[in-house]
Coordinates of C-alpha atoms in Angstrom, one line a residue:
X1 CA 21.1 -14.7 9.7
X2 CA 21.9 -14.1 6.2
X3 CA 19.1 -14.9 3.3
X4 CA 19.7 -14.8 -0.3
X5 CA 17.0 -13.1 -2.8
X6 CA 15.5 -13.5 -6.3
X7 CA 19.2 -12.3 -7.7
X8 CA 21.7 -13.9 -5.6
X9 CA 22.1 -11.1 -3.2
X10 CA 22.7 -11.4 0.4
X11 CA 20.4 -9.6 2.7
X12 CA 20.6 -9.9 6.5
X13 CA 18.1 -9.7 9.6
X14 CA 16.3 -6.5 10.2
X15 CA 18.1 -6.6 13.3
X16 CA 21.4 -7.1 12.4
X17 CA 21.7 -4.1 9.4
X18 CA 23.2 -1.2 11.4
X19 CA 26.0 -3.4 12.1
X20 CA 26.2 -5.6 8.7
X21 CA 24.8 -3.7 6.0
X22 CA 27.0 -2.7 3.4
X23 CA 27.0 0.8 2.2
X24 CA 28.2 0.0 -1.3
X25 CA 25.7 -2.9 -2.1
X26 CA 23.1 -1.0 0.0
X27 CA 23.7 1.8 -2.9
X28 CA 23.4 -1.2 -5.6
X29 CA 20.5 -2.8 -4.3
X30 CA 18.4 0.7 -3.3
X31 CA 16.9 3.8 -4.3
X32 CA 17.6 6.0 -1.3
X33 CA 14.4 7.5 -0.4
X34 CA 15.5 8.7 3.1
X35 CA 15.4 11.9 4.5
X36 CA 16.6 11.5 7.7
X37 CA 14.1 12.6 10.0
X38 CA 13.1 10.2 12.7
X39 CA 10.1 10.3 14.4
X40 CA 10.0 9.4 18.2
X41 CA 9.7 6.0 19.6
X42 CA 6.4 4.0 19.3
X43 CA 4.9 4.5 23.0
X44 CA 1.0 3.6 22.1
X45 CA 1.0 2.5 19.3
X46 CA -2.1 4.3 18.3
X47 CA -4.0 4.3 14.9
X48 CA -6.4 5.9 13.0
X49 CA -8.9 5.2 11.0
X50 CA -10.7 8.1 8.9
X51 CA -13.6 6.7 7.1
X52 CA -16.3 3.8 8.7
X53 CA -17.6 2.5 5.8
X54 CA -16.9 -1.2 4.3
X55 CA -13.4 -0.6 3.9
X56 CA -12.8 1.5 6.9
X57 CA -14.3 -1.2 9.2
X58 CA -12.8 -3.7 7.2
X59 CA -9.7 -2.1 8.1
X60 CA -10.6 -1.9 12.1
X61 CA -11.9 -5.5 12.5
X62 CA -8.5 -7.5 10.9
X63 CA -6.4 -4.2 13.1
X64 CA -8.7 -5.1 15.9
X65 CA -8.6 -9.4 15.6
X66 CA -4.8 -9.3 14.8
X67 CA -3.7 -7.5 17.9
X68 CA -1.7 -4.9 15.4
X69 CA -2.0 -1.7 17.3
X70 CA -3.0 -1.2 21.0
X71 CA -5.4 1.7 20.5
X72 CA -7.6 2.4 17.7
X73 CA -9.7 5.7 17.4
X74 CA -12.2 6.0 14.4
X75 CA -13.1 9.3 12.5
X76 CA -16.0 10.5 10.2
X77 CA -18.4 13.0 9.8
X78 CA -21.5 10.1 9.7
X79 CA -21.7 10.7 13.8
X80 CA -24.6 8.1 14.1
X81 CA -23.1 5.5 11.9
X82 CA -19.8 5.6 13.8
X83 CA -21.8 5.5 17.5
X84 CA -22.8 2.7 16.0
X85 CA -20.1 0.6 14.5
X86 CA -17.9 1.7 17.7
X87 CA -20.5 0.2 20.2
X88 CA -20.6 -2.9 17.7
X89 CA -16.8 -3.3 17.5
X90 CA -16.8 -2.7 21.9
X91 CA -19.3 -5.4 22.2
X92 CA -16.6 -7.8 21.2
X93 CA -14.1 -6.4 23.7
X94 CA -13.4 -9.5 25.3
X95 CA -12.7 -11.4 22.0
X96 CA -10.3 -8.9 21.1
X97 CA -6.8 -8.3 21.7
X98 CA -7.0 -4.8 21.1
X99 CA -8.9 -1.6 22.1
X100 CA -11.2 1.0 20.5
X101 CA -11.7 3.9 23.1
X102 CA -12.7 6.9 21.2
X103 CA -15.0 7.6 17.9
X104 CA -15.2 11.1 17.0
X105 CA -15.5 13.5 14.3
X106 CA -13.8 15.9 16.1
X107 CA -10.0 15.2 14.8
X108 CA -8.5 16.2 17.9
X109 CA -9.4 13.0 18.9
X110 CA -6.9 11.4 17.0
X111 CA -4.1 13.0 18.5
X112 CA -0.4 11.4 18.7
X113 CA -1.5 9.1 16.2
X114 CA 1.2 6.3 14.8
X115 CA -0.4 5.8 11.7
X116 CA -3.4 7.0 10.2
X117 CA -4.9 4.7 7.5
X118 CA -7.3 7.3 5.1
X119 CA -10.4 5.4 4.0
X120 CA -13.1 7.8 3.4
X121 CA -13.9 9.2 0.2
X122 CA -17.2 8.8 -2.5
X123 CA -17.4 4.7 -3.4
X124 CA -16.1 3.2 -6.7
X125 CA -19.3 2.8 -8.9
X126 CA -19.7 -0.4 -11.2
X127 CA -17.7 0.2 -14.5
X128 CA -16.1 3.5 -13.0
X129 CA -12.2 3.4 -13.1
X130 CA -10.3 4.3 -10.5
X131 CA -9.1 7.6 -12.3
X132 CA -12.4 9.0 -12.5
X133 CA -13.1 9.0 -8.8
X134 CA -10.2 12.0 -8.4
X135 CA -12.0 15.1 -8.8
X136 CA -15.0 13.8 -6.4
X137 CA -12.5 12.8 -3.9
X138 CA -9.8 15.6 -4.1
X139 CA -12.2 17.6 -1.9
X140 CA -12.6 15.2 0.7
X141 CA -8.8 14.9 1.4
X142 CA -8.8 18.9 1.2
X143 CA -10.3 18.6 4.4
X144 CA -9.4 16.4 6.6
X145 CA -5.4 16.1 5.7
X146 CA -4.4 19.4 7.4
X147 CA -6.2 18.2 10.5
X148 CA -4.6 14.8 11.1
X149 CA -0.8 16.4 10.6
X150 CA -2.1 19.2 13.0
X151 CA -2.8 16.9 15.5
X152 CA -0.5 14.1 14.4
X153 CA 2.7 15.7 13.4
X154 CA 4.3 12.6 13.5
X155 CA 2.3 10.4 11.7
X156 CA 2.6 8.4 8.9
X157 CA -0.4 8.4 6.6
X158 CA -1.4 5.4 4.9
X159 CA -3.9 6.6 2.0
X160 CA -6.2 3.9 0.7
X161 CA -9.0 5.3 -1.1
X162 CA -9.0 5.5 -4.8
X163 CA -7.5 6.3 -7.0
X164 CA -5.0 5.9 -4.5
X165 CA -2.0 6.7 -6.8
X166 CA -3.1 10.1 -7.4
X167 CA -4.7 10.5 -3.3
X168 CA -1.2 9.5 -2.0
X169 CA 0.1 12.3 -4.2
X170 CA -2.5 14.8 -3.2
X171 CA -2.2 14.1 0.6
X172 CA 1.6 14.3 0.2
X173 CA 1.0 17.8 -1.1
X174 CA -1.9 19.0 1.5
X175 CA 0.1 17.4 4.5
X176 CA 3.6 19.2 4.1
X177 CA 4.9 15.7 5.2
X178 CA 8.4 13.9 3.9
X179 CA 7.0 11.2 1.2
X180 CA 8.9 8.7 2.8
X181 CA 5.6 8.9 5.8
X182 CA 2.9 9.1 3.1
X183 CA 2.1 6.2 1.3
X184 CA -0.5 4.2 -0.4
X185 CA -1.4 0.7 -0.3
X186 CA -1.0 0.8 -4.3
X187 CA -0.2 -2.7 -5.2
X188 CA 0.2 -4.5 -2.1
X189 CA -3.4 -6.4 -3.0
X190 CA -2.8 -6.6 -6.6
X191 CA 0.5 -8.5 -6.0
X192 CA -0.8 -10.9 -3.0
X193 CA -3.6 -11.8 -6.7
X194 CA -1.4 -12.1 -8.5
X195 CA 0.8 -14.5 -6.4
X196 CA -2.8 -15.8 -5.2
X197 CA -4.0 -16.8 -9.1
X198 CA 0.1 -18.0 -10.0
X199 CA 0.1 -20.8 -7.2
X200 CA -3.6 -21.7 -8.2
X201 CA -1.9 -22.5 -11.7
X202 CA 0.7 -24.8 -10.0
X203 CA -1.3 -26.0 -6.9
X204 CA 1.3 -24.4 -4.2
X205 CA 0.7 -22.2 -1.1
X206 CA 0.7 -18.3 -2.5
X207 CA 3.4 -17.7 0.0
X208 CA 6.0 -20.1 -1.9
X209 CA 5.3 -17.9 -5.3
X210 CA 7.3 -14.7 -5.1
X211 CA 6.2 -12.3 -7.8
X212 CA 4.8 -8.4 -8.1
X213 CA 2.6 -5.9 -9.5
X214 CA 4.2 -2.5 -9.8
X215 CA 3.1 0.8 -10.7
X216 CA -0.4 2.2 -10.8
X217 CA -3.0 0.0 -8.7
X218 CA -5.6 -0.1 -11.7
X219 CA -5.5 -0.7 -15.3
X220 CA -2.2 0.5 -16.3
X221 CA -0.5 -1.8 -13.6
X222 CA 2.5 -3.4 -14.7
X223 CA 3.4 -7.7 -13.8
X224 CA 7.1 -8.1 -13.6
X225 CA 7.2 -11.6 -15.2
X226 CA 11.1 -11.4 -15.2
X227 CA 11.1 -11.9 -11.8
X228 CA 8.7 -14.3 -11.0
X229 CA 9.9 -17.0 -9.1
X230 CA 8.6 -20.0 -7.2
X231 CA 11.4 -21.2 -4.6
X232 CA 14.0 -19.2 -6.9
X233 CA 13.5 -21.6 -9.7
X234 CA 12.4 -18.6 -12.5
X235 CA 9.3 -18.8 -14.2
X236 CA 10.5 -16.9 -17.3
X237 CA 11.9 -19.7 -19.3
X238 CA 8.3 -21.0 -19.5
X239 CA 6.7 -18.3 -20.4
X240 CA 8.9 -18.2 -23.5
X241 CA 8.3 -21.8 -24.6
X242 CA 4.5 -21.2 -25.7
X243 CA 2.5 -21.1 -22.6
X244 CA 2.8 -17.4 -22.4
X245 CA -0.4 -16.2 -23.4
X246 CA -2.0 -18.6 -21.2
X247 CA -0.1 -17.3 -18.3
X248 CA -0.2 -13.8 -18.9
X249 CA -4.1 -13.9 -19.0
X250 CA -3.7 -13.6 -15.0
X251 CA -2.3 -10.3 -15.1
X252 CA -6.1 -9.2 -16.9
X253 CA -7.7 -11.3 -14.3
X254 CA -5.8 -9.5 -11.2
X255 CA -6.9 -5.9 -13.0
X256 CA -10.4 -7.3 -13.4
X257 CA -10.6 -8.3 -9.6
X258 CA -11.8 -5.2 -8.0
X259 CA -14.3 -4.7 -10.9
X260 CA -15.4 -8.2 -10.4
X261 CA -16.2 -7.9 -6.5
X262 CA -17.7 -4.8 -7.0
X263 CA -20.3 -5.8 -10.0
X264 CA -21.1 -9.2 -7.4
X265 CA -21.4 -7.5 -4.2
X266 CA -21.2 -3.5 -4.6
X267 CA -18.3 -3.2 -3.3
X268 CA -14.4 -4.9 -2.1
X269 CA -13.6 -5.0 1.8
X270 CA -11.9 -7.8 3.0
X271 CA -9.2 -8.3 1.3
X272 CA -7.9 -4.6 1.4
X273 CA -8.9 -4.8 5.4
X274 CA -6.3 -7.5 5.6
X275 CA -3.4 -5.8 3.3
X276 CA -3.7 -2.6 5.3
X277 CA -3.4 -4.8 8.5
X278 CA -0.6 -6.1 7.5
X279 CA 0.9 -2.9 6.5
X280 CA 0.4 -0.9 10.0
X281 CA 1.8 -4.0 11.5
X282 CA 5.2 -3.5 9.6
X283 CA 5.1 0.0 9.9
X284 CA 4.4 0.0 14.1
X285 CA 6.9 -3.1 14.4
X286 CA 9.3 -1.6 12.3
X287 CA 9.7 -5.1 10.6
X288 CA 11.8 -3.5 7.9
X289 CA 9.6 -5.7 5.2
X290 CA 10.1 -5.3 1.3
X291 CA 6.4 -4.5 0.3
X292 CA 4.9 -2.9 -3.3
X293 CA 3.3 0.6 -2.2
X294 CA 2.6 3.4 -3.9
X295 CA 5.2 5.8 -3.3
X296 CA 7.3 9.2 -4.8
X297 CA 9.0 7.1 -7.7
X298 CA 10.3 10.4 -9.8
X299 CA 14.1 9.0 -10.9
X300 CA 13.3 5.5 -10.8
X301 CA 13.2 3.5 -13.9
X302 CA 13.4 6.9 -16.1
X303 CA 10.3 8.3 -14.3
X304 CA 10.9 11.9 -14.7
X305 CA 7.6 13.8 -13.0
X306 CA 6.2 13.7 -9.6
X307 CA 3.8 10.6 -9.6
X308 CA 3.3 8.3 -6.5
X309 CA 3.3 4.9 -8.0
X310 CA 4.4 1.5 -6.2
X311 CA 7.3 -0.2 -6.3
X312 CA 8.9 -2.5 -3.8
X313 CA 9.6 -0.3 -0.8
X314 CA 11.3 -1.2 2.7
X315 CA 8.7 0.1 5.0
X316 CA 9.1 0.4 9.2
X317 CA 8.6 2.8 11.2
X318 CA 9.7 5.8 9.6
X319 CA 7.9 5.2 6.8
X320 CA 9.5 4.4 3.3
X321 CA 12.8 4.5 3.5
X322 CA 14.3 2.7 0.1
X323 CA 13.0 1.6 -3.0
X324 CA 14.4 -1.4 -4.4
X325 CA 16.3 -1.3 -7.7
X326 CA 14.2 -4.2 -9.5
X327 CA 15.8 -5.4 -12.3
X328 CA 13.2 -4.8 -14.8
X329 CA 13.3 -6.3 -18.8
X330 CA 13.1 -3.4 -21.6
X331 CA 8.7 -3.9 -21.8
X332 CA 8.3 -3.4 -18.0
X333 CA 10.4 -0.3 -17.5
X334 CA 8.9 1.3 -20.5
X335 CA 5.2 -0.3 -19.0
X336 CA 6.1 1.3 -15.7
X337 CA 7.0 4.6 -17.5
X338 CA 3.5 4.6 -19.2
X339 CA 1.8 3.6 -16.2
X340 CA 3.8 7.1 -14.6
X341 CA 2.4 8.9 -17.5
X342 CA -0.9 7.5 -17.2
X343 CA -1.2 9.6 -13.5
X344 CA 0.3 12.2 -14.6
X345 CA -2.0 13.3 -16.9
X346 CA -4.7 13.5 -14.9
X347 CA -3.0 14.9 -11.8
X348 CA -1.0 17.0 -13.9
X349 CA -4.1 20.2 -13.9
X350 CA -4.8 19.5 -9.8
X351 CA -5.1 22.7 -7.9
X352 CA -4.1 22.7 -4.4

Protein backbone atom coordinates (compact mmCIF):
# COMPACT_ATOMS: atom_id res chain seq x y z
CA UNK A 1 0.00 0.00 0.00
CA UNK A 2 1.49 3.08 -1.36
CA UNK A 3 1.14 6.62 0.73
CA UNK A 4 2.15 9.90 -0.44
CA UNK A 5 4.04 12.48 1.99
CA UNK A 6 4.25 16.23 2.78
CA UNK A 7 6.16 16.54 -0.88
CA UNK A 8 4.46 14.31 -3.21
CA UNK A 9 6.67 11.37 -2.77
CA UNK A 10 5.51 7.89 -2.76
CA UNK A 11 6.48 5.79 0.24
CA UNK A 12 5.30 2.15 0.64
CA UNK A 13 4.50 -0.33 3.68
CA UNK A 14 7.30 -1.12 6.01
CA UNK A 15 6.60 -4.43 4.74
CA UNK A 16 6.69 -4.23 1.34
CA UNK A 17 10.36 -2.03 0.97
CA UNK A 18 12.84 -4.88 0.37
CA UNK A 19 10.84 -5.67 -2.58
CA UNK A 20 9.60 -2.01 -3.74
CA UNK A 21 11.86 0.54 -2.55
CA UNK A 22 13.67 2.31 -5.01
CA UNK A 23 17.36 2.71 -4.71
CA UNK A 24 17.63 6.02 -6.56
CA UNK A 25 14.72 7.86 -4.78
CA UNK A 26 15.72 6.03 -1.59
CA UNK A 27 19.14 8.05 -2.18
CA UNK A 28 16.90 11.34 -2.89
CA UNK A 29 14.73 11.04 -0.08
CA UNK A 30 17.64 9.83 2.67
CA UNK A 31 20.68 10.44 4.44
CA UNK A 32 22.13 6.92 4.67
CA UNK A 33 23.03 6.46 8.15
CA UNK A 34 23.52 2.59 7.92
CA UNK A 35 26.31 0.64 8.73
CA UNK A 36 25.23 -2.59 8.07
CA UNK A 37 25.53 -4.51 11.06
CA UNK A 38 22.45 -6.36 12.13
CA UNK A 39 21.78 -7.41 15.44
CA UNK A 40 20.06 -10.86 16.04
CA UNK A 41 16.38 -11.36 16.04
CA UNK A 42 14.15 -9.94 18.87
CA UNK A 43 13.63 -13.27 21.09
CA UNK A 44 12.56 -11.45 24.53
CA UNK A 45 12.11 -8.50 23.94
CA UNK A 46 13.70 -7.33 26.98
CA UNK A 47 14.36 -3.66 28.29
CA UNK A 48 16.06 -1.72 30.51
CA UNK A 49 15.61 0.91 32.42
CA UNK A 50 18.62 2.67 34.23
CA UNK A 51 17.44 5.33 36.59
CA UNK A 52 13.91 4.92 38.97
CA UNK A 53 13.22 8.29 39.54
CA UNK A 54 10.09 10.29 38.03
CA UNK A 55 11.12 9.83 34.61
CA UNK A 56 12.55 6.41 34.94
CA UNK A 57 9.25 5.08 36.34
CA UNK A 58 7.41 7.20 34.14
CA UNK A 59 9.08 5.43 31.60
CA UNK A 60 8.27 1.72 33.17
CA UNK A 61 4.56 2.34 33.93
CA UNK A 62 3.41 3.57 30.12
CA UNK A 63 6.28 0.30 29.00
CA UNK A 64 4.46 -1.64 31.52
CA UNK A 65 0.45 -0.53 30.76
CA UNK A 66 1.13 -0.51 26.92
CA UNK A 67 2.23 -4.15 26.67
CA UNK A 68 5.51 -2.71 24.71
CA UNK A 69 8.21 -5.14 25.78
CA UNK A 70 7.68 -8.59 27.54
CA UNK A 71 10.35 -8.14 30.24
CA UNK A 72 11.42 -5.20 31.94
CA UNK A 73 14.44 -5.13 34.45
CA UNK A 74 15.19 -1.85 36.35
CA UNK A 75 18.67 -0.53 37.40
CA UNK A 76 20.04 2.00 39.99
CA UNK A 77 22.31 2.44 42.71
CA UNK A 78 19.15 3.76 45.25
CA UNK A 79 18.81 -0.24 46.25
CA UNK A 80 15.89 0.56 48.71
CA UNK A 81 14.04 2.95 46.43
CA UNK A 82 14.04 0.39 43.57
CA UNK A 83 12.93 -2.68 46.19
CA UNK A 84 10.41 -0.46 46.48
CA UNK A 85 9.08 0.86 43.23
CA UNK A 86 9.56 -2.92 41.85
CA UNK A 87 7.30 -4.44 44.58
CA UNK A 88 4.84 -1.39 43.75
CA UNK A 89 4.91 -1.90 40.01
CA UNK A 90 4.46 -6.21 40.86
CA UNK A 91 1.52 -5.44 42.92
CA UNK A 92 -0.27 -4.49 39.72
CA UNK A 93 0.81 -7.72 38.02
CA UNK A 94 -2.55 -8.75 37.07
CA UNK A 95 -3.50 -5.33 35.49
CA UNK A 96 -0.56 -5.49 33.40
CA UNK A 97 0.27 -6.95 30.21
CA UNK A 98 3.77 -7.04 30.83
CA UNK A 99 6.34 -8.31 33.43
CA UNK A 100 9.05 -6.82 35.74
CA UNK A 101 11.16 -9.79 37.08
CA UNK A 102 14.41 -8.43 38.20
CA UNK A 103 15.56 -4.96 39.96
CA UNK A 104 19.12 -4.73 40.61
CA UNK A 105 22.07 -2.58 40.75
CA UNK A 106 24.14 -5.18 39.74
CA UNK A 107 24.25 -4.57 35.76
CA UNK A 108 24.62 -8.11 35.02
CA UNK A 109 21.16 -8.20 35.59
CA UNK A 110 20.30 -6.56 32.57
CA UNK A 111 21.81 -8.88 30.36
CA UNK A 112 20.66 -9.51 26.55
CA UNK A 113 18.93 -6.39 26.84
CA UNK A 114 16.80 -5.11 23.45
CA UNK A 115 16.93 -1.67 24.42
CA UNK A 116 18.06 0.12 27.25
CA UNK A 117 16.38 3.46 27.91
CA UNK A 118 19.18 5.79 30.17
CA UNK A 119 17.29 7.88 32.65
CA UNK A 120 19.40 8.47 35.60
CA UNK A 121 21.41 11.48 36.04
CA UNK A 122 21.29 14.78 38.68
CA UNK A 123 17.57 16.57 38.08
CA UNK A 124 16.96 19.72 36.02
CA UNK A 125 16.76 22.57 38.63
CA UNK A 126 14.19 25.51 38.09
CA UNK A 127 15.75 28.14 35.63
CA UNK A 128 18.81 25.70 34.86
CA UNK A 129 19.09 24.95 31.07
CA UNK A 130 19.65 21.95 29.87
CA UNK A 131 23.32 22.74 28.80
CA UNK A 132 24.36 23.33 32.25
CA UNK A 133 23.39 19.91 33.59
CA UNK A 134 26.52 18.33 31.32
CA UNK A 135 29.49 18.43 33.49
CA UNK A 136 27.31 17.00 36.61
CA UNK A 137 26.04 14.29 34.43
CA UNK A 138 29.01 13.30 32.23
CA UNK A 139 30.22 11.31 35.33
CA UNK A 140 27.24 9.40 35.75
CA UNK A 141 27.16 7.99 32.18
CA UNK A 142 31.10 7.34 32.79
CA UNK A 143 29.93 4.69 34.78
CA UNK A 144 27.31 2.85 33.89
CA UNK A 145 27.70 2.94 29.84
CA UNK A 146 30.66 0.37 29.64
CA UNK A 147 28.52 -1.95 31.74
CA UNK A 148 25.30 -2.12 29.78
CA UNK A 149 27.38 -2.79 26.30
CA UNK A 150 29.41 -5.37 28.40
CA UNK A 151 26.43 -7.09 29.17
CA UNK A 152 24.31 -5.97 26.26
CA UNK A 153 26.37 -6.01 23.27
CA UNK A 154 23.59 -5.78 21.21
CA UNK A 155 21.71 -3.22 22.48
CA UNK A 156 20.38 -0.18 21.45
CA UNK A 157 20.65 2.68 23.91
CA UNK A 158 18.06 5.06 24.08
CA UNK A 159 19.58 8.17 26.25
CA UNK A 160 17.01 10.45 27.79
CA UNK A 161 18.51 12.44 30.39
CA UNK A 162 19.54 15.98 29.81
CA UNK A 163 20.99 17.62 28.04
CA UNK A 164 20.33 14.75 25.99
CA UNK A 165 22.01 16.12 22.82
CA UNK A 166 25.26 16.21 24.28
CA UNK A 167 24.56 12.57 26.63
CA UNK A 168 23.67 10.85 23.31
CA UNK A 169 27.02 12.08 22.13
CA UNK A 170 28.89 11.09 25.17
CA UNK A 171 27.37 7.56 25.44
CA UNK A 172 28.10 7.13 21.77
CA UNK A 173 31.70 7.73 22.63
CA UNK A 174 31.94 5.64 26.12
CA UNK A 175 29.84 2.69 24.42
CA UNK A 176 32.07 1.91 21.25
CA UNK A 177 28.56 1.31 19.60
CA UNK A 178 27.58 2.23 15.72
CA UNK A 179 25.46 5.71 16.19
CA UNK A 180 22.84 4.29 14.19
CA UNK A 181 21.94 2.07 17.97
CA UNK A 182 22.45 5.13 20.19
CA UNK A 183 20.09 7.69 20.21
CA UNK A 184 18.27 10.23 22.09
CA UNK A 185 14.70 11.08 22.41
CA UNK A 186 15.81 14.82 21.31
CA UNK A 187 12.73 16.24 19.84
CA UNK A 188 10.31 13.53 19.72
CA UNK A 189 8.25 15.58 22.85
CA UNK A 190 8.97 18.96 21.54
CA UNK A 191 7.38 18.02 18.12
CA UNK A 192 4.23 15.95 19.56
CA UNK A 193 3.87 20.26 21.53
CA UNK A 194 4.30 21.53 18.98
CA UNK A 195 1.73 19.65 16.89
CA UNK A 196 -0.26 19.50 20.38
CA UNK A 197 -0.40 23.66 20.74
CA UNK A 198 -0.85 23.94 16.40
CA UNK A 199 -4.22 21.84 16.40
CA UNK A 200 -5.31 23.77 19.71
CA UNK A 201 -5.07 26.90 17.34
CA UNK A 202 -7.38 25.21 14.74
CA UNK A 203 -9.48 22.89 17.00
CA UNK A 204 -8.33 19.51 15.19
CA UNK A 205 -6.93 16.17 16.74
CA UNK A 206 -2.88 16.70 17.01
CA UNK A 207 -2.54 13.65 15.00
CA UNK A 208 -4.12 15.35 11.71
CA UNK A 209 -1.35 18.34 12.16
CA UNK A 210 1.99 17.00 10.71
CA UNK A 211 4.79 19.32 11.69
CA UNK A 212 8.43 19.18 13.60
CA UNK A 213 10.93 20.44 15.84
CA UNK A 214 14.51 19.68 14.79
CA UNK A 215 17.75 20.08 16.27
CA UNK A 216 18.73 20.62 19.83
CA UNK A 217 15.80 19.54 22.45
CA UNK A 218 16.17 22.97 24.43
CA UNK A 219 16.49 26.52 23.51
CA UNK A 220 18.20 26.57 20.37
CA UNK A 221 15.54 24.06 18.79
CA UNK A 222 14.56 24.88 15.41
CA UNK A 223 10.35 24.70 14.08
CA UNK A 224 10.29 23.81 10.49
CA UNK A 225 7.30 26.10 9.54
CA UNK A 226 7.95 25.23 5.78
CA UNK A 227 6.63 22.11 6.28
CA UNK A 228 3.87 22.34 8.34
CA UNK A 229 1.00 20.79 7.20
CA UNK A 230 -2.54 19.90 8.31
CA UNK A 231 -3.96 17.09 5.82
CA UNK A 232 -1.27 18.31 3.18
CA UNK A 233 -2.91 21.55 2.87
CA UNK A 234 0.48 23.87 3.83
CA UNK A 235 0.31 26.15 6.52
CA UNK A 236 3.06 28.55 5.15
CA UNK A 237 0.97 30.74 2.96
CA UNK A 238 -0.64 31.88 6.21
CA UNK A 239 2.03 32.52 8.05
CA UNK A 240 3.05 35.06 5.33
CA UNK A 241 -0.20 36.96 5.16
CA UNK A 242 0.20 38.72 8.75
CA UNK A 243 -0.66 36.17 11.29
CA UNK A 244 2.97 35.10 11.58
CA UNK A 245 3.96 36.50 14.75
CA UNK A 246 0.98 35.23 16.27
CA UNK A 247 1.70 31.75 15.19
CA UNK A 248 5.28 31.59 15.72
CA UNK A 249 4.72 32.59 19.44
CA UNK A 250 4.13 28.59 19.85
CA UNK A 251 7.52 27.74 18.96
CA UNK A 252 8.55 29.98 22.51
CA UNK A 253 5.77 28.23 24.22
CA UNK A 254 6.91 24.55 23.20
CA UNK A 255 10.74 25.76 24.48
CA UNK A 256 9.05 27.16 27.61
CA UNK A 257 7.16 23.73 28.34
CA UNK A 258 9.64 21.84 30.30
CA UNK A 259 10.62 25.06 32.29
CA UNK A 260 6.95 25.53 32.88
CA UNK A 261 6.29 21.88 34.35
CA UNK A 262 9.17 22.01 36.21
CA UNK A 263 8.60 25.65 38.09
CA UNK A 264 4.64 24.08 38.74
CA UNK A 265 5.51 20.71 39.91
CA UNK A 266 9.46 20.16 40.28
CA UNK A 267 9.77 18.30 37.69
CA UNK A 268 8.29 16.68 33.84
CA UNK A 269 7.34 12.81 33.75
CA UNK A 270 4.53 11.92 31.96
CA UNK A 271 4.77 13.09 28.94
CA UNK A 272 8.47 11.91 28.27
CA UNK A 273 7.27 8.34 29.87
CA UNK A 274 4.82 8.13 26.95
CA UNK A 275 7.40 9.44 24.02
CA UNK A 276 9.91 6.88 25.19
CA UNK A 277 7.12 4.23 25.07
CA UNK A 278 6.44 4.89 21.98
CA UNK A 279 9.92 4.89 20.90
CA UNK A 280 10.91 1.19 22.27
CA UNK A 281 7.72 0.09 20.68
CA UNK A 282 9.05 1.16 17.17
CA UNK A 283 12.34 0.08 17.86
CA UNK A 284 11.32 -3.75 19.26
CA UNK A 285 8.48 -3.89 16.36
CA UNK A 286 10.76 -2.68 14.00
CA UNK A 287 7.76 -0.48 12.71
CA UNK A 288 10.22 1.38 10.44
CA UNK A 289 8.48 4.86 11.78
CA UNK A 290 9.82 8.45 10.66
CA UNK A 291 10.46 9.93 14.17
CA UNK A 292 12.66 13.34 15.27
CA UNK A 293 15.56 11.93 17.50
CA UNK A 294 18.63 13.14 18.36
CA UNK A 295 21.11 11.46 16.29
CA UNK A 296 24.97 11.74 14.55
CA UNK A 297 23.80 14.60 12.05
CA UNK A 298 27.63 15.71 10.94
CA UNK A 299 26.92 16.25 6.77
CA UNK A 300 23.42 17.02 7.02
CA UNK A 301 22.27 20.38 6.27
CA UNK A 302 26.06 21.79 6.19
CA UNK A 303 26.67 20.43 9.73
CA UNK A 304 30.34 19.95 9.70
CA UNK A 305 31.39 18.52 13.46
CA UNK A 306 30.34 15.62 15.43
CA UNK A 307 27.05 16.75 17.32
CA UNK A 308 24.02 14.46 17.98
CA UNK A 309 21.13 16.51 17.14
CA UNK A 310 17.54 15.29 15.95
CA UNK A 311 16.27 15.18 12.79
CA UNK A 312 13.59 12.92 11.34
CA UNK A 313 15.11 9.43 11.49
CA UNK A 314 13.65 5.97 10.34
CA UNK A 315 14.03 3.99 13.54
CA UNK A 316 13.32 -0.15 13.86
CA UNK A 317 15.18 -2.46 15.15
CA UNK A 318 18.52 -1.75 14.19
CA UNK A 319 18.39 1.38 15.40
CA UNK A 320 18.64 4.53 13.08
CA UNK A 321 19.10 3.62 9.94
CA UNK A 322 18.26 6.94 7.55
CA UNK A 323 17.84 10.39 8.08
CA UNK A 324 15.38 12.11 6.06
CA UNK A 325 16.55 14.80 3.59
CA UNK A 326 13.94 17.65 4.93
CA UNK A 327 13.56 20.28 2.69
CA UNK A 328 14.47 23.03 4.79
CA UNK A 329 13.99 27.13 3.79
CA UNK A 330 17.39 29.23 3.90
CA UNK A 331 16.51 30.43 8.05
CA UNK A 332 16.00 26.85 9.24
CA UNK A 333 19.14 25.20 7.81
CA UNK A 334 21.18 28.12 8.87
CA UNK A 335 18.85 27.75 12.59
CA UNK A 336 19.79 24.11 12.48
CA UNK A 337 23.46 24.92 11.85
CA UNK A 338 23.50 27.27 14.88
CA UNK A 339 21.66 24.96 16.93
CA UNK A 340 24.88 22.33 15.84
CA UNK A 341 27.10 24.99 16.99
CA UNK A 342 25.28 25.67 19.97
CA UNK A 343 26.42 21.81 21.31
CA UNK A 344 29.39 21.95 20.04
CA UNK A 345 30.71 24.41 22.03
CA UNK A 346 30.13 23.01 25.08
CA UNK A 347 30.93 19.46 24.20
CA UNK A 348 33.66 20.58 22.20
CA UNK A 349 36.48 20.49 25.68
CA UNK A 350 34.75 16.96 26.99
CA UNK A 351 37.37 14.47 28.15
CA UNK A 352 36.67 10.97 27.81
Amino acid sequence: VSTQSTWGLHFVAASEISVMASPHLADEIFFNHDDGTRVKPLKAQKVTIVGVGQVGMACAFAILSQGVAKEIVLADVMEDKLAGEVQDLQHAGAFMPARITRASADYAETAGSDVCVITAGVRQQVGETRLSLVARNLEVLRGMVPKIVKNSPDVIILVVSNPVDILTYVTWKLSGLPASRVIGSGTYLDSSRFRTLLAERVAINPQSVHAWIIGEHGDSSVPVWSGVNIAGVPMAQHLDQGEGLEWKEIHKQVVAAAYNVIKLKGYTNWAIGAAVSGLARTILRDEQRVVPVSTLVKGCHGVDKDVCLSMPCVLGRNGVTRLLHMPLSDAEAGAFRASSEAIWSVQADLKF
